[in-house]
Amino acid sequence: ILNVEQSPQSLHVQEGDSTNFTCSFPSSNFYALHWYRWETAKSPEALFVMTLNGDEKKKGRISATLNTKEGYSYLYIKGSQPEDSATYLCAFGSGAAGNKLTFGGGTRVLVKP
Amino acid sequence: EADIYQTPRYLVIGTGKKITLECSQTMGHDKMYWYQQDPGMELHLIHYSYGVNSTEKGDLSSESTVSRIRTEHFPLTLESARPSHTSQYLCASSVSTGAQETQYFGPGTRLLVL
């Protein structure tokens, strides 16, 4: 089983502050890196699919970067709002496994008003 | 908006019972997946299907079985539930689009076996 690590496991953010967290994955056989947002009692929702080294994606106040050579991706939340409270999952797709994904343990974000 | 459904959402059942967790999608996706998530742990792939009559075991060994008789339906069955099967089960689907392929998830079924 491939090793995908997310850190920190959880973080508390004051409303209005910006934050970021990390996903580490194997640097070999890279195919794609996915980010999902999972709110309590809802389905995981796809945020980004990243495939190229140096990729940067943005959706509203959330953005992500990708470094496939060193095997990490950062997700940034700018000006956090209470509705950003969720668990953020990254998932690694390897060339060997094609579209099968290996998930990290998630970073649980709680934005306090 | 993804249209993928799972029933039941919550299930409490006694040891030894046979259970089937339902998963349906209305998007015509060819690929479907089952993931298991124990509390505080990662999602692990336990089954997947690339089309009708195609099923494969995932990375995490599971005593459950699956079938794919229709494109839209991918049920998971446990013949004899045990407390070790207590977990959350998520179903997902995707359509083949190469590297940008996104999996769409259902809301999950939380299973408690007493």
mmCIF file with all atom_site columns, C-alpha atoms in Angstrom:
data_model
loop_
_atom_site.group_PDB
_atom_site.id
_atom_site.type_symbol
_atom_site.label_atom_id
_atom_site.label_alt_id
_atom_site.label_comp_id
_atom_site.label_asym_id
_atom_site.label_entity_id
_atom_site.label_seq_id
_atom_site.pdbx_PDB_ins_code
_atom_site.Cartn_x
_atom_site.Cartn_y
_atom_site.Cartn_z
_atom_site.occupancy
_atom_site.B_iso_or_equiv
_atom_site.pdbx_formal_charge
_atom_site.auth_seq_id
_atom_site.auth_comp_id
_atom_site.auth_asym_id
_atom_site.auth_atom_id
_atom_site.pdbx_PDB_model_num
ATOM 1   C CA . ILE A 1 1   ? 0.000   0.000   0.000   1.00 0.00 ? 1   ILE A CA 1
ATOM 2   C CA . LEU A 1 2   ? 1.326   3.434   -1.002  1.00 0.00 ? 2   LEU A CA 1
ATOM 3   C CA . ASN A 1 3   ? 2.107   5.962   1.734   1.00 0.00 ? 3   ASN A CA 1
ATOM 4   C CA . VAL A 1 4   ? 0.176   9.238   1.549   1.00 0.00 ? 4   VAL A CA 1
ATOM 5   C CA . GLU A 1 5   ? 0.596   11.519  4.558   1.00 0.00 ? 5   GLU A CA 1
ATOM 6   C CA . GLN A 1 6   ? -1.293  14.669  5.470   1.00 0.00 ? 6   GLN A CA 1
ATOM 7   C CA . SER A 1 7   ? -0.236  17.155  8.109   1.00 0.00 ? 7   SER A CA 1
ATOM 8   C CA . PRO A 1 8   ? -1.346  18.440  10.404  1.00 0.00 ? 8   PRO A CA 1
ATOM 9   C CA . GLN A 1 9   ? -4.142  16.039  11.326  1.00 0.00 ? 9   GLN A CA 1
ATOM 10  C CA . SER A 1 10  ? -6.231  18.945  12.555  1.00 0.00 ? 10  SER A CA 1
ATOM 11  C CA . LEU A 1 11  ? -6.004  22.670  12.959  1.00 0.00 ? 11  LEU A CA 1
ATOM 12  C CA . HIS A 1 12  ? -8.055  25.484  14.396  1.00 0.00 ? 12  HIS A CA 1
ATOM 13  C CA . VAL A 1 13  ? -8.127  28.740  12.472  1.00 0.00 ? 13  VAL A CA 1
ATOM 14  C CA . GLN A 1 14  ? -9.554  32.078  13.486  1.00 0.00 ? 14  GLN A CA 1
ATOM 15  C CA . GLU A 1 15  ? -12.102 33.477  11.048  1.00 0.00 ? 15  GLU A CA 1
ATOM 16  C CA . GLY A 1 16  ? -10.347 35.771  8.581   1.00 0.00 ? 16  GLY A CA 1
ATOM 17  C CA . ASP A 1 17  ? -6.946  34.121  8.980   1.00 0.00 ? 17  ASP A CA 1
ATOM 18  C CA . SER A 1 18  ? -5.250  32.237  6.175   1.00 0.00 ? 18  SER A CA 1
ATOM 19  C CA . THR A 1 19  ? -3.903  28.737  6.561   1.00 0.00 ? 19  THR A CA 1
ATOM 20  C CA . ASN A 1 20  ? -2.238  25.943  4.643   1.00 0.00 ? 20  ASN A CA 1
ATOM 21  C CA . PHE A 1 21  ? -1.514  22.258  5.054   1.00 0.00 ? 21  PHE A CA 1
ATOM 22  C CA . THR A 1 22  ? 0.430   19.534  3.318   1.00 0.00 ? 22  THR A CA 1
ATOM 23  C CA . CYS A 1 23  ? -0.009  16.287  1.475   1.00 0.00 ? 23  CYS A CA 1
ATOM 24  C CA . SER A 1 24  ? 3.069   14.090  0.931   1.00 0.00 ? 24  SER A CA 1
ATOM 25  C CA . PHE A 1 25  ? 3.062   11.254  -1.569  1.00 0.00 ? 25  PHE A CA 1
ATOM 26  C CA . PRO A 1 26  ? 5.512   8.956   -3.399  1.00 0.00 ? 26  PRO A CA 1
ATOM 27  C CA . SER A 1 27  ? 7.525   10.843  -6.024  1.00 0.00 ? 27  SER A CA 1
ATOM 28  C CA . SER A 1 28  ? 7.659   7.859   -8.390  1.00 0.00 ? 28  SER A CA 1
ATOM 29  C CA . ASN A 1 29  ? 4.936   6.663   -10.775 1.00 0.00 ? 29  ASN A CA 1
ATOM 30  C CA . PHE A 1 30  ? 2.980   9.886   -10.313 1.00 0.00 ? 30  PHE A CA 1
ATOM 31  C CA . TYR A 1 31  ? -0.281  10.092  -12.257 1.00 0.00 ? 31  TYR A CA 1
ATOM 32  C CA . ALA A 1 32  ? -2.518  12.617  -10.481 1.00 0.00 ? 32  ALA A CA 1
ATOM 33  C CA . LEU A 1 33  ? -3.100  14.261  -7.131  1.00 0.00 ? 33  LEU A CA 1
ATOM 34  C CA . HIS A 1 34  ? -6.663  14.947  -6.000  1.00 0.00 ? 34  HIS A CA 1
ATOM 35  C CA . TRP A 1 35  ? -7.977  17.211  -3.256  1.00 0.00 ? 35  TRP A CA 1
ATOM 36  C CA . TYR A 1 36  ? -11.408 16.687  -1.722  1.00 0.00 ? 36  TYR A CA 1
ATOM 37  C CA . ARG A 1 37  ? -13.384 18.607  0.870   1.00 0.00 ? 37  ARG A CA 1
ATOM 38  C CA . TRP A 1 38  ? -15.550 16.497  3.192   1.00 0.00 ? 38  TRP A CA 1
ATOM 39  C CA . GLU A 1 39  ? -18.060 18.263  5.352   1.00 0.00 ? 39  GLU A CA 1
ATOM 40  C CA . THR A 1 40  ? -19.729 16.413  8.195   1.00 0.00 ? 40  THR A CA 1
ATOM 41  C CA . ALA A 1 41  ? -22.757 14.357  7.103   1.00 0.00 ? 41  ALA A CA 1
ATOM 42  C CA . LYS A 1 42  ? -22.105 15.130  3.429   1.00 0.00 ? 42  LYS A CA 1
ATOM 43  C CA . SER A 1 43  ? -20.320 13.443  0.537   1.00 0.00 ? 43  SER A CA 1
ATOM 44  C CA . PRO A 1 44  ? -16.663 14.194  -0.168  1.00 0.00 ? 44  PRO A CA 1
ATOM 45  C CA . GLU A 1 45  ? -16.599 16.917  -2.821  1.00 0.00 ? 45  GLU A CA 1
ATOM 46  C CA . ALA A 1 46  ? -13.847 17.149  -5.424  1.00 0.00 ? 46  ALA A CA 1
ATOM 47  C CA . LEU A 1 47  ? -11.835 20.383  -5.261  1.00 0.00 ? 47  LEU A CA 1
ATOM 48  C CA . PHE A 1 48  ? -8.900  19.866  -7.626  1.00 0.00 ? 48  PHE A CA 1
ATOM 49  C CA . VAL A 1 49  ? -7.219  17.301  -9.834  1.00 0.00 ? 49  VAL A CA 1
ATOM 50  C CA . MET A 1 50  ? -3.575  18.129  -10.452 1.00 0.00 ? 50  MET A CA 1
ATOM 51  C CA . THR A 1 51  ? -1.372  16.307  -12.934 1.00 0.00 ? 51  THR A CA 1
ATOM 52  C CA . LEU A 1 52  ? 1.643   18.455  -13.836 1.00 0.00 ? 52  LEU A CA 1
ATOM 53  C CA . ASN A 1 53  ? 4.637   19.414  -11.719 1.00 0.00 ? 53  ASN A CA 1
ATOM 54  C CA . GLY A 1 54  ? 4.288   23.075  -10.794 1.00 0.00 ? 54  GLY A CA 1
ATOM 55  C CA . ASP A 1 55  ? 0.511   23.034  -11.268 1.00 0.00 ? 55  ASP A CA 1
ATOM 56  C CA . GLU A 1 56  ? -1.415  25.648  -9.345  1.00 0.00 ? 56  GLU A CA 1
ATOM 57  C CA . LYS A 1 57  ? -5.192  25.487  -9.095  1.00 0.00 ? 57  LYS A CA 1
ATOM 58  C CA . LYS A 1 58  ? -7.609  27.947  -7.536  1.00 0.00 ? 58  LYS A CA 1
ATOM 59  C CA . LYS A 1 59  ? -11.277 27.815  -6.588  1.00 0.00 ? 59  LYS A CA 1
ATOM 60  C CA . GLY A 1 60  ? -12.493 30.906  -4.805  1.00 0.00 ? 60  GLY A CA 1
ATOM 61  C CA . ARG A 1 61  ? -10.403 31.386  -1.676  1.00 0.00 ? 61  ARG A CA 1
ATOM 62  C CA . ILE A 1 62  ? -8.884  27.894  -1.889  1.00 0.00 ? 62  ILE A CA 1
ATOM 63  C CA . SER A 1 63  ? -5.806  27.122  -3.933  1.00 0.00 ? 63  SER A CA 1
ATOM 64  C CA . ALA A 1 64  ? -3.347  24.265  -4.280  1.00 0.00 ? 64  ALA A CA 1
ATOM 65  C CA . THR A 1 65  ? 0.172   23.739  -5.571  1.00 0.00 ? 65  THR A CA 1
ATOM 66  C CA . LEU A 1 66  ? 1.915   20.588  -6.710  1.00 0.00 ? 66  LEU A CA 1
ATOM 67  C CA . ASN A 1 67  ? 5.531   19.414  -6.628  1.00 0.00 ? 67  ASN A CA 1
ATOM 68  C CA . THR A 1 68  ? 5.774   15.941  -8.144  1.00 0.00 ? 68  THR A CA 1
ATOM 69  C CA . LYS A 1 69  ? 9.578   15.771  -8.016  1.00 0.00 ? 69  LYS A CA 1
ATOM 70  C CA . GLU A 1 70  ? 9.685   16.016  -4.231  1.00 0.00 ? 70  GLU A CA 1
ATOM 71  C CA . GLY A 1 71  ? 6.245   14.507  -3.664  1.00 0.00 ? 71  GLY A CA 1
ATOM 72  C CA . TYR A 1 72  ? 4.153   17.138  -1.948  1.00 0.00 ? 72  TYR A CA 1
ATOM 73  C CA . SER A 1 73  ? 1.147   19.370  -2.468  1.00 0.00 ? 73  SER A CA 1
ATOM 74  C CA . TYR A 1 74  ? -0.006  22.335  -0.410  1.00 0.00 ? 74  TYR A CA 1
ATOM 75  C CA . LEU A 1 75  ? -3.585  23.462  -0.004  1.00 0.00 ? 75  LEU A CA 1
ATOM 76  C CA . TYR A 1 76  ? -4.163  27.086  0.999   1.00 0.00 ? 76  TYR A CA 1
ATOM 77  C CA . ILE A 1 77  ? -7.275  28.732  2.387   1.00 0.00 ? 77  ILE A CA 1
ATOM 78  C CA . LYS A 1 78  ? -7.210  32.514  2.254   1.00 0.00 ? 78  LYS A CA 1
ATOM 79  C CA . GLY A 1 79  ? -9.340  34.488  4.710   1.00 0.00 ? 79  GLY A CA 1
ATOM 80  C CA . SER A 1 80  ? -10.918 31.413  6.330   1.00 0.00 ? 80  SER A CA 1
ATOM 81  C CA . GLN A 1 81  ? -14.665 31.431  6.907   1.00 0.00 ? 81  GLN A CA 1
ATOM 82  C CA . PRO A 1 82  ? -16.739 29.132  9.162   1.00 0.00 ? 82  PRO A CA 1
ATOM 83  C CA . GLU A 1 83  ? -18.101 27.386  6.058   1.00 0.00 ? 83  GLU A CA 1
ATOM 84  C CA . ASP A 1 84  ? -14.551 26.260  5.264   1.00 0.00 ? 84  ASP A CA 1
ATOM 85  C CA . SER A 1 85  ? -14.704 23.956  8.293   1.00 0.00 ? 85  SER A CA 1
ATOM 86  C CA . ALA A 1 86  ? -14.324 20.441  6.903   1.00 0.00 ? 86  ALA A CA 1
ATOM 87  C CA . THR A 1 87  ? -11.888 17.601  6.510   1.00 0.00 ? 87  THR A CA 1
ATOM 88  C CA . TYR A 1 88  ? -9.630  18.069  3.497   1.00 0.00 ? 88  TYR A CA 1
ATOM 89  C CA . LEU A 1 89  ? -8.461  14.852  1.869   1.00 0.00 ? 89  LEU A CA 1
ATOM 90  C CA . CYS A 1 90  ? -5.739  14.370  -0.655  1.00 0.00 ? 90  CYS A CA 1
ATOM 91  C CA . ALA A 1 91  ? -5.574  11.282  -2.847  1.00 0.00 ? 91  ALA A CA 1
ATOM 92  C CA . PHE A 1 92  ? -2.657  10.032  -4.930  1.00 0.00 ? 92  PHE A CA 1
ATOM 93  C CA . GLY A 1 93  ? -3.123  8.272   -8.230  1.00 0.00 ? 93  GLY A CA 1
ATOM 94  C CA . SER A 1 94  ? -0.098  6.347   -9.435  1.00 0.00 ? 94  SER A CA 1
ATOM 95  C CA . GLY A 1 95  ? 0.743   5.412   -12.979 1.00 0.00 ? 95  GLY A CA 1
ATOM 96  C CA . ALA A 1 96  ? 0.805   1.793   -11.967 1.00 0.00 ? 96  ALA A CA 1
ATOM 97  C CA . ALA A 1 97  ? -2.679  1.905   -10.485 1.00 0.00 ? 97  ALA A CA 1
ATOM 98  C CA . GLY A 1 98  ? -4.188  4.268   -13.048 1.00 0.00 ? 98  GLY A CA 1
ATOM 99  C CA . ASN A 1 99  ? -7.295  5.813   -11.622 1.00 0.00 ? 99  ASN A CA 1
ATOM 100 C CA . LYS A 1 100 ? -7.230  3.895   -8.341  1.00 0.00 ? 100 LYS A CA 1
ATOM 101 C CA . LEU A 1 101 ? -6.612  6.382   -5.555  1.00 0.00 ? 101 LEU A CA 1
ATOM 102 C CA . THR A 1 102 ? -4.703  6.124   -2.289  1.00 0.00 ? 102 THR A CA 1
ATOM 103 C CA . PHE A 1 103 ? -6.030  8.567   0.290   1.00 0.00 ? 103 PHE A CA 1
ATOM 104 C CA . GLY A 1 104 ? -4.265  10.382  3.079   1.00 0.00 ? 104 GLY A CA 1
ATOM 105 C CA . GLY A 1 105 ? -5.761  10.577  6.549   1.00 0.00 ? 105 GLY A CA 1
ATOM 106 C CA . GLY A 1 106 ? -7.071  14.093  6.012   1.00 0.00 ? 106 GLY A CA 1
ATOM 107 C CA . THR A 1 107 ? -6.594  17.455  7.685   1.00 0.00 ? 107 THR A CA 1
ATOM 108 C CA . ARG A 1 108 ? -9.557  18.476  9.799   1.00 0.00 ? 108 ARG A CA 1
ATOM 109 C CA . VAL A 1 109 ? -10.015 22.264  9.711   1.00 0.00 ? 109 VAL A CA 1
ATOM 110 C CA . LEU A 1 110 ? -12.189 24.098  12.213  1.00 0.00 ? 110 LEU A CA 1
ATOM 111 C CA . VAL A 1 111 ? -12.703 27.803  11.602  1.00 0.00 ? 111 VAL A CA 1
ATOM 112 C CA . LYS A 1 112 ? -13.738 29.663  14.731  1.00 0.00 ? 112 LYS A CA 1
ATOM 113 C CA . PRO A 1 113 ? -15.846 32.825  14.425  1.00 0.00 ? 113 PRO A CA 1
ATOM 114 C CA . GLU B 2 1   ? -23.714 18.060  -8.949  1.00 0.00 ? 1   GLU B CA 1
ATOM 115 C CA . ALA B 2 2   ? -23.015 14.367  -8.526  1.00 0.00 ? 2   ALA B CA 1
ATOM 116 C CA . ASP B 2 3   ? -25.955 11.971  -8.421  1.00 0.00 ? 3   ASP B CA 1
ATOM 117 C CA . ILE B 2 4   ? -24.781 9.016   -6.437  1.00 0.00 ? 4   ILE B CA 1
ATOM 118 C CA . TYR B 2 5   ? -26.891 7.498   -3.704  1.00 0.00 ? 5   TYR B CA 1
ATOM 119 C CA . GLN B 2 6   ? -26.282 5.121   -0.866  1.00 0.00 ? 6   GLN B CA 1
ATOM 120 C CA . THR B 2 7   ? -28.788 3.327   1.336   1.00 0.00 ? 7   THR B CA 1
ATOM 121 C CA . PRO B 2 8   ? -29.116 2.897   4.184   1.00 0.00 ? 8   PRO B CA 1
ATOM 122 C CA . ARG B 2 9   ? -27.258 5.864   5.632   1.00 0.00 ? 9   ARG B CA 1
ATOM 123 C CA . TYR B 2 10  ? -27.049 4.211   9.038   1.00 0.00 ? 10  TYR B CA 1
ATOM 124 C CA . LEU B 2 11  ? -27.418 0.544   9.955   1.00 0.00 ? 11  LEU B CA 1
ATOM 125 C CA . VAL B 2 12  ? -27.238 -1.170  13.329  1.00 0.00 ? 12  VAL B CA 1
ATOM 126 C CA . ILE B 2 13  ? -27.407 -4.928  13.059  1.00 0.00 ? 13  ILE B CA 1
ATOM 127 C CA . GLY B 2 14  ? -26.610 -8.047  15.047  1.00 0.00 ? 14  GLY B CA 1
ATOM 128 C CA . THR B 2 15  ? -23.744 -10.441 14.464  1.00 0.00 ? 15  THR B CA 1
ATOM 129 C CA . GLY B 2 16  ? -24.361 -13.114 11.877  1.00 0.00 ? 16  GLY B CA 1
ATOM 130 C CA . LYS B 2 17  ? -26.907 -11.203 9.808   1.00 0.00 ? 17  LYS B CA 1
ATOM 131 C CA . LYS B 2 18  ? -26.564 -10.852 6.059   1.00 0.00 ? 18  LYS B CA 1
ATOM 132 C CA . ILE B 2 19  ? -26.521 -7.240  4.893   1.00 0.00 ? 19  ILE B CA 1
ATOM 133 C CA . THR B 2 20  ? -26.454 -5.473  1.552   1.00 0.00 ? 20  THR B CA 1
ATOM 134 C CA . LEU B 2 21  ? -25.361 -1.889  1.175   1.00 0.00 ? 21  LEU B CA 1
ATOM 135 C CA . GLU B 2 22  ? -26.849 -0.233  -1.880  1.00 0.00 ? 22  GLU B CA 1
ATOM 136 C CA . CYS B 2 23  ? -25.096 2.192   -4.203  1.00 0.00 ? 23  CYS B CA 1
ATOM 137 C CA . SER B 2 24  ? -26.631 3.720   -7.309  1.00 0.00 ? 24  SER B CA 1
ATOM 138 C CA . GLN B 2 25  ? -25.523 6.450   -9.686  1.00 0.00 ? 25  GLN B CA 1
ATOM 139 C CA . THR B 2 26  ? -27.504 8.147   -12.433 1.00 0.00 ? 26  THR B CA 1
ATOM 140 C CA . MET B 2 27  ? -24.553 9.644   -14.312 1.00 0.00 ? 27  MET B CA 1
ATOM 141 C CA . GLY B 2 28  ? -23.867 6.666   -16.570 1.00 0.00 ? 28  GLY B CA 1
ATOM 142 C CA . HIS B 2 29  ? -20.354 6.299   -15.149 1.00 0.00 ? 29  HIS B CA 1
ATOM 143 C CA . ASP B 2 30  ? -18.534 3.130   -16.168 1.00 0.00 ? 30  ASP B CA 1
ATOM 144 C CA . LYS B 2 31  ? -16.323 2.909   -13.074 1.00 0.00 ? 31  LYS B CA 1
ATOM 145 C CA . MET B 2 32  ? -17.520 2.397   -9.523  1.00 0.00 ? 32  MET B CA 1
ATOM 146 C CA . TYR B 2 33  ? -15.696 1.935   -6.214  1.00 0.00 ? 33  TYR B CA 1
ATOM 147 C CA . TRP B 2 34  ? -16.262 0.956   -2.603  1.00 0.00 ? 34  TRP B CA 1
ATOM 148 C CA . TYR B 2 35  ? -14.114 2.452   0.149   1.00 0.00 ? 35  TYR B CA 1
ATOM 149 C CA . GLN B 2 36  ? -14.015 1.576   3.830   1.00 0.00 ? 36  GLN B CA 1
ATOM 150 C CA . GLN B 2 37  ? -13.096 4.055   6.520   1.00 0.00 ? 37  GLN B CA 1
ATOM 151 C CA . ASP B 2 38  ? -12.550 3.037   10.109  1.00 0.00 ? 38  ASP B CA 1
ATOM 152 C CA . PRO B 2 39  ? -12.827 5.857   12.689  1.00 0.00 ? 39  PRO B CA 1
ATOM 153 C CA . GLY B 2 40  ? -9.847  8.205   12.502  1.00 0.00 ? 40  GLY B CA 1
ATOM 154 C CA . MET B 2 41  ? -8.303  6.304   9.615   1.00 0.00 ? 41  MET B CA 1
ATOM 155 C CA . GLU B 2 42  ? -7.872  6.763   5.879   1.00 0.00 ? 42  GLU B CA 1
ATOM 156 C CA . LEU B 2 43  ? -10.302 5.741   3.186   1.00 0.00 ? 43  LEU B CA 1
ATOM 157 C CA . HIS B 2 44  ? -9.213  2.372   1.811   1.00 0.00 ? 44  HIS B CA 1
ATOM 158 C CA . LEU B 2 45  ? -10.329 0.909   -1.495  1.00 0.00 ? 45  LEU B CA 1
ATOM 159 C CA . ILE B 2 46  ? -11.972 -2.498  -0.991  1.00 0.00 ? 46  ILE B CA 1
ATOM 160 C CA . HIS B 2 47  ? -13.671 -3.126  -4.360  1.00 0.00 ? 47  HIS B CA 1
ATOM 161 C CA . TYR B 2 48  ? -13.883 -1.558  -7.779  1.00 0.00 ? 48  TYR B CA 1
ATOM 162 C CA . SER B 2 49  ? -15.551 -2.169  -11.102 1.00 0.00 ? 49  SER B CA 1
ATOM 163 C CA . TYR B 2 50  ? -14.694 -0.909  -14.559 1.00 0.00 ? 50  TYR B CA 1
ATOM 164 C CA . GLY B 2 51  ? -18.001 -1.908  -16.082 1.00 0.00 ? 51  GLY B CA 1
ATOM 165 C CA . VAL B 2 52  ? -20.855 -4.398  -16.101 1.00 0.00 ? 52  VAL B CA 1
ATOM 166 C CA . ASN B 2 53  ? -19.787 -7.892  -15.005 1.00 0.00 ? 53  ASN B CA 1
ATOM 167 C CA . SER B 2 54  ? -16.346 -6.597  -14.023 1.00 0.00 ? 54  SER B CA 1
ATOM 168 C CA . THR B 2 55  ? -15.330 -6.527  -10.339 1.00 0.00 ? 55  THR B CA 1
ATOM 169 C CA . GLU B 2 56  ? -11.932 -6.498  -8.654  1.00 0.00 ? 56  GLU B CA 1
ATOM 170 C CA . LYS B 2 57  ? -10.683 -6.488  -5.101  1.00 0.00 ? 57  LYS B CA 1
ATOM 171 C CA . GLY B 2 58  ? -9.040  -3.318  -3.857  1.00 0.00 ? 58  GLY B CA 1
ATOM 172 C CA . ASP B 2 59  ? -5.938  -2.682  -1.816  1.00 0.00 ? 59  ASP B CA 1
ATOM 173 C CA . LEU B 2 60  ? -7.545  -3.537  1.530   1.00 0.00 ? 60  LEU B CA 1
ATOM 174 C CA . SER B 2 61  ? -8.698  -7.090  2.038   1.00 0.00 ? 61  SER B CA 1
ATOM 175 C CA . SER B 2 62  ? -12.405 -7.329  2.788   1.00 0.00 ? 62  SER B CA 1
ATOM 176 C CA . GLU B 2 63  ? -14.816 -10.177 3.521   1.00 0.00 ? 63  GLU B CA 1
ATOM 177 C CA . SER B 2 64  ? -17.511 -8.358  1.584   1.00 0.00 ? 64  SER B CA 1
ATOM 178 C CA . THR B 2 65  ? -18.490 -9.140  -1.998  1.00 0.00 ? 65  THR B CA 1
ATOM 179 C CA . VAL B 2 66  ? -19.831 -6.931  -4.771  1.00 0.00 ? 66  VAL B CA 1
ATOM 180 C CA . SER B 2 67  ? -21.701 -7.355  -8.043  1.00 0.00 ? 67  SER B CA 1
ATOM 181 C CA . ARG B 2 68  ? -22.162 -5.165  -11.108 1.00 0.00 ? 68  ARG B CA 1
ATOM 182 C CA . ILE B 2 69  ? -25.093 -6.453  -13.133 1.00 0.00 ? 69  ILE B CA 1
ATOM 183 C CA . ARG B 2 70  ? -26.227 -2.994  -14.210 1.00 0.00 ? 70  ARG B CA 1
ATOM 184 C CA . THR B 2 71  ? -24.113 0.074   -14.960 1.00 0.00 ? 71  THR B CA 1
ATOM 185 C CA . GLU B 2 72  ? -25.878 2.205   -12.383 1.00 0.00 ? 72  GLU B CA 1
ATOM 186 C CA . HIS B 2 73  ? -25.910 -0.250  -9.495  1.00 0.00 ? 73  HIS B CA 1
ATOM 187 C CA . PHE B 2 74  ? -23.003 -1.583  -7.389  1.00 0.00 ? 74  PHE B CA 1
ATOM 188 C CA . PRO B 2 75  ? -24.227 -3.273  -4.205  1.00 0.00 ? 75  PRO B CA 1
ATOM 189 C CA . LEU B 2 76  ? -21.919 -4.568  -1.465  1.00 0.00 ? 76  LEU B CA 1
ATOM 190 C CA . THR B 2 77  ? -22.861 -7.639  0.556   1.00 0.00 ? 77  THR B CA 1
ATOM 191 C CA . LEU B 2 78  ? -21.664 -9.085  3.830   1.00 0.00 ? 78  LEU B CA 1
ATOM 192 C CA . GLU B 2 79  ? -22.907 -12.659 4.204   1.00 0.00 ? 79  GLU B CA 1
ATOM 193 C CA . SER B 2 80  ? -22.422 -12.778 7.969   1.00 0.00 ? 80  SER B CA 1
ATOM 194 C CA . ALA B 2 81  ? -21.802 -9.485  9.720   1.00 0.00 ? 81  ALA B CA 1
ATOM 195 C CA . ARG B 2 82  ? -19.292 -9.319  12.565  1.00 0.00 ? 82  ARG B CA 1
ATOM 196 C CA . PRO B 2 83  ? -18.318 -6.494  14.942  1.00 0.00 ? 83  PRO B CA 1
ATOM 197 C CA . SER B 2 84  ? -15.034 -6.141  13.020  1.00 0.00 ? 84  SER B CA 1
ATOM 198 C CA . HIS B 2 85  ? -17.114 -4.985  10.027  1.00 0.00 ? 85  HIS B CA 1
ATOM 199 C CA . THR B 2 86  ? -18.210 -1.887  11.942  1.00 0.00 ? 86  THR B CA 1
ATOM 200 C CA . SER B 2 87  ? -17.051 0.985   9.780   1.00 0.00 ? 87  SER B CA 1
ATOM 201 C CA . GLN B 2 88  ? -18.133 3.623   7.311   1.00 0.00 ? 88  GLN B CA 1
ATOM 202 C CA . TYR B 2 89  ? -18.539 2.502   3.701   1.00 0.00 ? 89  TYR B CA 1
ATOM 203 C CA . LEU B 2 90  ? -18.399 5.006   0.851   1.00 0.00 ? 90  LEU B CA 1
ATOM 204 C CA . CYS B 2 91  ? -19.304 4.380   -2.755  1.00 0.00 ? 91  CYS B CA 1
ATOM 205 C CA . ALA B 2 92  ? -17.887 6.414   -5.637  1.00 0.00 ? 92  ALA B CA 1
ATOM 206 C CA . SER B 2 93  ? -18.096 6.500   -9.413  1.00 0.00 ? 93  SER B CA 1
ATOM 207 C CA . SER B 2 94  ? -16.137 8.021   -12.274 1.00 0.00 ? 94  SER B CA 1
ATOM 208 C CA . VAL B 2 95  ? -16.085 8.170   -16.035 1.00 0.00 ? 95  VAL B CA 1
ATOM 209 C CA . SER B 2 96  ? -12.896 7.447   -17.954 1.00 0.00 ? 96  SER B CA 1
ATOM 210 C CA . THR B 2 97  ? -11.291 10.772  -18.876 1.00 0.00 ? 97  THR B CA 1
ATOM 211 C CA . GLY B 2 98  ? -7.606  10.017  -18.424 1.00 0.00 ? 98  GLY B CA 1
ATOM 212 C CA . ALA B 2 99  ? -5.494  11.740  -15.793 1.00 0.00 ? 99  ALA B CA 1
ATOM 213 C CA . GLN B 2 100 ? -8.169  14.351  -14.965 1.00 0.00 ? 100 GLN B CA 1
ATOM 214 C CA . GLU B 2 101 ? -10.661 11.650  -13.963 1.00 0.00 ? 101 GLU B CA 1
ATOM 215 C CA . THR B 2 102 ? -12.595 12.659  -10.844 1.00 0.00 ? 102 THR B CA 1
ATOM 216 C CA . GLN B 2 103 ? -14.371 10.275  -8.509  1.00 0.00 ? 103 GLN B CA 1
ATOM 217 C CA . TYR B 2 104 ? -17.776 11.355  -7.229  1.00 0.00 ? 104 TYR B CA 1
ATOM 218 C CA . PHE B 2 105 ? -18.787 10.100  -3.809  1.00 0.00 ? 105 PHE B CA 1
ATOM 219 C CA . GLY B 2 106 ? -22.021 9.081   -2.187  1.00 0.00 ? 106 GLY B CA 1
ATOM 220 C CA . PRO B 2 107 ? -22.848 10.157  1.382   1.00 0.00 ? 107 PRO B CA 1
ATOM 221 C CA . GLY B 2 108 ? -21.723 6.864   2.904   1.00 0.00 ? 108 GLY B CA 1
ATOM 222 C CA . THR B 2 109 ? -23.259 4.166   5.076   1.00 0.00 ? 109 THR B CA 1
ATOM 223 C CA . ARG B 2 110 ? -22.290 3.968   8.740   1.00 0.00 ? 110 ARG B CA 1
ATOM 224 C CA . LEU B 2 111 ? -22.476 0.338   9.828   1.00 0.00 ? 111 LEU B CA 1
ATOM 225 C CA . LEU B 2 112 ? -22.498 -0.820  13.437  1.00 0.00 ? 112 LEU B CA 1
ATOM 226 C CA . VAL B 2 113 ? -22.468 -4.551  14.076  1.00 0.00 ? 113 VAL B CA 1
ATOM 227 C CA . LEU B 2 114 ? -23.331 -5.554  17.629  1.00 0.00 ? 114 LEU B CA 1
#
